[in-house]
Short mmCIF file of C-alpha atoms in Angstrom, two decimals:
data_model
loop_
_atom_site.label_atom_id
_atom_site.label_comp_id
_atom_site.label_asym_id
_atom_site.label_seq_id
_atom_site.Cartn_x
_atom_site.Cartn_y
_atom_site.Cartn_z
CA MET A 1 -59.50 31.71 -14.81
CA ASP A 2 -59.23 27.97 -14.20
CA LEU A 3 -60.27 26.62 -10.83
CA PRO A 4 -57.93 24.17 -9.08
CA VAL A 5 -58.98 20.63 -8.31
CA GLN A 6 -60.72 20.47 -4.93
CA GLN A 7 -61.95 17.43 -3.02
CA ASP A 8 -64.84 19.00 -1.15
CA VAL A 9 -67.79 19.41 -3.53
CA ALA A 10 -69.51 22.13 -1.52
CA HIS A 11 -66.30 24.16 -1.41
CA GLU A 12 -65.80 23.58 -5.14
CA LEU A 13 -69.30 24.83 -5.97
CA SER A 14 -68.74 27.86 -3.74
CA ALA A 15 -65.49 28.61 -5.59
CA ILE A 16 -67.34 28.46 -8.91
CA ALA A 17 -69.92 30.96 -7.65
CA GLN A 18 -67.15 33.25 -6.41
CA GLN A 19 -65.44 33.25 -9.81
CA LEU A 20 -68.74 34.06 -11.52
CA ALA A 21 -69.30 36.92 -9.10
CA GLU A 22 -65.82 38.34 -9.73
CA GLN A 23 -65.55 38.08 -13.52
CA GLY A 24 -68.80 36.67 -14.90
CA TRP A 25 -67.23 33.49 -16.31
CA CYS A 26 -65.02 30.56 -15.33
CA THR A 27 -63.79 27.18 -16.48
CA VAL A 28 -64.04 24.08 -14.28
CA ARG A 29 -62.32 20.77 -14.96
CA ASN A 30 -63.30 18.47 -12.12
CA LEU A 31 -67.07 18.68 -11.69
CA PHE A 32 -67.52 15.54 -13.83
CA SER A 33 -65.33 12.45 -13.59
CA PRO A 34 -63.62 10.89 -16.63
CA ALA A 35 -66.16 8.04 -16.40
CA ASP A 36 -69.03 10.56 -16.46
CA ILE A 37 -67.60 12.19 -19.58
CA ARG A 38 -67.04 8.87 -21.36
CA ALA A 39 -70.64 7.85 -20.63
CA LEU A 40 -71.98 11.16 -21.92
CA GLY A 41 -69.80 10.96 -25.02
CA SER A 42 -71.03 7.43 -25.74
CA ALA A 43 -74.65 8.54 -25.27
CA CYS A 44 -74.12 11.48 -27.63
CA LEU A 45 -72.53 9.35 -30.35
CA SER A 46 -75.21 6.67 -30.03
CA GLU A 47 -77.94 9.23 -30.65
CA TRP A 48 -75.91 10.72 -33.51
CA GLU A 49 -75.49 7.36 -35.20
CA ASP A 50 -79.24 6.72 -34.80
CA GLY A 51 -79.91 9.88 -36.82
CA ARG A 52 -81.76 11.75 -34.07
CA PHE A 53 -79.94 15.07 -34.44
CA HIS A 54 -81.11 17.97 -36.59
CA GLN A 55 -79.34 20.98 -38.01
CA ALA A 56 -79.24 23.77 -35.45
CA ALA A 57 -81.20 26.98 -35.98
CA ILE A 58 -80.77 30.58 -34.87
CA GLY A 59 -83.57 32.50 -33.20
CA ARG A 60 -86.58 30.86 -31.57
CA GLY A 61 -90.23 30.06 -32.17
CA GLN A 62 -91.62 31.21 -35.50
CA SER A 63 -88.53 33.32 -36.16
CA ALA A 64 -86.15 30.35 -35.90
CA ALA A 65 -84.21 29.70 -39.10
CA ARG A 66 -81.43 27.41 -40.22
CA ARG A 67 -78.52 29.56 -41.41
CA SER A 68 -75.53 27.39 -42.28
CA GLU A 69 -73.41 30.47 -43.00
CA ILE A 70 -73.81 31.44 -39.29
CA ARG A 71 -73.77 28.04 -37.59
CA SER A 72 -73.26 24.54 -38.99
CA ASP A 73 -73.62 22.24 -35.98
CA SER A 74 -76.37 19.72 -35.28
CA VAL A 75 -78.19 19.35 -31.96
CA LEU A 76 -80.40 17.01 -29.96
CA TRP A 77 -82.40 18.54 -27.10
CA LEU A 78 -82.27 16.57 -23.85
CA ASP A 79 -85.36 15.52 -21.88
CA GLU A 80 -84.57 15.20 -18.19
CA ASP A 81 -87.67 13.07 -17.61
CA ALA A 82 -86.70 10.48 -20.26
CA ALA A 83 -82.95 10.51 -19.96
CA SER A 84 -80.29 7.81 -19.96
CA PRO A 85 -78.38 7.28 -16.67
CA ALA A 86 -75.48 9.37 -17.97
CA VAL A 87 -77.72 12.29 -18.90
CA SER A 88 -79.68 11.99 -15.63
CA HIS A 89 -76.41 12.30 -13.73
CA TYR A 90 -75.53 15.37 -15.80
CA PHE A 91 -78.81 17.04 -14.82
CA ALA A 92 -78.37 16.08 -11.15
CA THR A 93 -74.87 17.54 -11.07
CA MET A 94 -75.99 20.74 -12.77
CA GLN A 95 -78.86 20.99 -10.29
CA ARG A 96 -76.33 21.10 -7.43
CA LEU A 97 -74.45 23.79 -9.32
CA ARG A 98 -77.66 25.77 -9.85
CA ASN A 99 -78.49 25.63 -6.14
CA ALA A 100 -75.00 26.83 -5.18
CA VAL A 101 -75.06 29.74 -7.63
CA ASN A 102 -78.54 30.79 -6.50
CA ARG A 103 -77.53 30.58 -2.85
CA GLU A 104 -74.48 32.80 -3.30
CA LEU A 105 -75.37 35.08 -6.21
CA TYR A 106 -79.19 35.31 -6.01
CA LEU A 107 -79.59 34.91 -9.77
CA GLY A 108 -82.99 33.24 -9.47
CA LEU A 109 -82.07 30.34 -11.76
CA ALA A 110 -85.14 28.14 -12.07
CA GLU A 111 -84.40 25.49 -14.68
CA LEU A 112 -81.85 24.14 -17.14
CA GLU A 113 -82.40 23.53 -20.84
CA ALA A 114 -79.67 21.62 -22.64
CA HIS A 115 -78.77 19.79 -25.82
CA PHE A 116 -76.06 17.59 -27.23
CA ALA A 117 -74.14 19.39 -29.96
CA VAL A 118 -72.11 17.73 -32.71
CA TYR A 119 -69.83 19.82 -34.89
CA PRO A 120 -68.69 17.77 -37.89
CA ALA A 121 -65.24 18.59 -39.26
CA GLY A 122 -65.22 22.14 -40.61
CA SER A 123 -68.29 23.25 -38.63
CA PHE A 124 -68.43 26.53 -36.72
CA TYR A 125 -70.72 29.02 -34.99
CA GLN A 126 -70.13 32.72 -35.62
CA LYS A 127 -69.95 35.33 -32.86
CA HIS A 128 -73.19 35.69 -30.90
CA LEU A 129 -74.86 36.23 -27.53
CA ASP A 130 -76.91 33.46 -25.95
CA ARG A 131 -79.77 35.67 -24.78
CA PHE A 132 -82.61 36.30 -27.24
CA ARG A 133 -83.69 39.86 -27.98
CA ASP A 134 -87.29 39.17 -26.98
CA ASP A 135 -86.65 36.81 -24.07
CA ASP A 136 -84.31 37.59 -21.15
CA THR A 137 -84.75 34.33 -19.24
CA ARG A 138 -81.44 32.73 -20.28
CA THR A 139 -79.05 33.82 -17.55
CA LEU A 140 -76.06 31.48 -17.22
CA SER A 141 -74.60 29.50 -20.13
CA ALA A 142 -72.86 26.16 -19.53
CA VAL A 143 -70.80 24.26 -22.11
CA LEU A 144 -69.40 20.82 -21.21
CA TYR A 145 -66.90 19.23 -23.61
CA LEU A 146 -66.87 15.48 -24.34
CA ASN A 147 -63.80 15.21 -26.60
CA GLU A 148 -61.16 12.90 -25.13
CA ASP A 149 -57.51 13.47 -26.10
CA TRP A 150 -58.35 16.46 -28.28
CA PRO A 151 -55.23 17.68 -30.15
CA GLU A 152 -54.79 21.44 -29.89
CA ALA A 153 -53.98 21.56 -33.61
CA CYS A 154 -57.52 20.37 -34.41
CA GLY A 155 -59.02 23.75 -33.47
CA GLY A 156 -62.64 23.91 -32.35
CA GLN A 157 -61.95 26.32 -29.48
CA LEU A 158 -64.62 28.40 -27.82
CA ARG A 159 -63.56 32.02 -28.28
CA LEU A 160 -64.98 33.96 -25.35
CA TYR A 161 -64.84 37.74 -25.76
CA LEU A 162 -64.03 39.43 -22.46
CA ASP A 163 -65.06 43.01 -23.25
CA PRO A 164 -68.15 44.57 -24.89
CA ASP A 165 -66.13 45.69 -27.92
CA CYS A 166 -64.85 42.15 -28.51
CA GLN A 167 -61.21 43.27 -28.55
CA ARG A 168 -59.98 40.90 -25.82
CA TYR A 169 -60.75 37.21 -25.82
CA ARG A 170 -59.87 33.85 -24.31
CA ASP A 171 -59.71 30.71 -26.48
CA ILE A 172 -60.84 27.65 -24.51
CA HIS A 173 -59.65 24.22 -25.63
CA PRO A 174 -62.63 21.78 -26.03
CA GLU A 175 -61.01 19.01 -23.98
CA ALA A 176 -63.15 16.34 -22.31
CA GLY A 177 -64.40 17.32 -18.85
CA THR A 178 -63.94 21.09 -19.25
CA LEU A 179 -67.07 23.01 -18.22
CA VAL A 180 -67.30 26.66 -19.27
CA LEU A 181 -69.76 28.93 -17.45
CA PHE A 182 -70.55 32.54 -18.41
CA LEU A 183 -73.33 35.10 -18.07
CA SER A 184 -75.55 34.71 -21.13
CA ASP A 185 -76.29 38.40 -21.71
CA ARG A 186 -72.74 39.65 -21.24
CA PHE A 187 -70.25 37.55 -23.18
CA TRP A 188 -70.10 37.37 -26.95
CA HIS A 189 -68.54 34.11 -28.10
CA GLU A 190 -68.00 31.90 -31.13
CA VAL A 191 -66.97 28.35 -31.96
CA LEU A 192 -63.93 28.15 -34.21
CA PRO A 193 -63.82 25.52 -36.99
CA ALA A 194 -62.34 22.14 -36.11
CA THR A 195 -60.66 19.55 -38.33
CA GLN A 196 -62.45 16.63 -36.66
CA GLN A 197 -65.83 15.90 -35.08
CA ARG A 198 -66.43 17.88 -31.87
CA LEU A 199 -68.90 16.88 -29.12
CA SER A 200 -70.40 18.88 -26.27
CA ILE A 201 -73.44 19.52 -24.13
CA THR A 202 -74.61 23.12 -24.23
CA GLY A 203 -77.00 24.28 -21.53
CA TRP A 204 -78.61 27.44 -20.25
CA PHE A 205 -79.83 28.09 -16.74
CA ARG A 206 -83.01 30.11 -17.08
CA ARG A 207 -84.90 32.45 -14.79
CA ARG A 208 -88.68 32.39 -14.70
CA SER A 209 -90.19 34.70 -17.28
#
C-alpha cells in the first residue's frame, strides 16, 4: 500500500510504522527529496565508474559464494563514518525512521547496514529471503531506488511475494525516490531482469545478536 504525501515528518514516520504493523511492508515516495535522490545517484555512479564495486555474493562469512545464476548485480558497501554528504544524509534519514519504528513497534532495531547496488542490463536476483539461516539479526529490509524517469517497459521490478506460498505478489516499479520496507524474515522477493542499468541502495535494519 502506498502512503500519501504528508508534510509533517513525524506524522509521516508514524504512518510508515502503522503500515508495517498492519501488513509487514509498505512503499514510501516522499521520505527523500528529488535532490537527495539525484545526489545519491551521482555518488553511486561515481563509485561505479571508479571500479569500486564487486560482484555480489550469496550467504555470508566463509560460506559466501558468487553465484551468477542466482544473482548478477554488483555492490559497494557503505561506511557511515567515511561517507559523502549524500550518503551521510541517507543514514541520518534512515536513523529517524529507525527511531520511529522502534518507538511504535518495539522491534529493537540497533543499526543499519547498507550498500549501493548496480544491476547492469539483463541482471537479476532470484527469489530469496533476506534473513540468513544462521543469523536472525536482519529484521527490516529497506530498498531505495535511484533511477530517474524509469520506463515501465524496462522491467527491473521488485517482485514482493505477499504470502508464504508465493502465490500472490506485488511488482514494485524501481522509480527514483521509492523506498520499499518489509520484514526481512517474512517476505520472499526477487529482482526481475531490466533492459537498462538499475541503481538502488539496499539496507537492512539489524537487531543486536
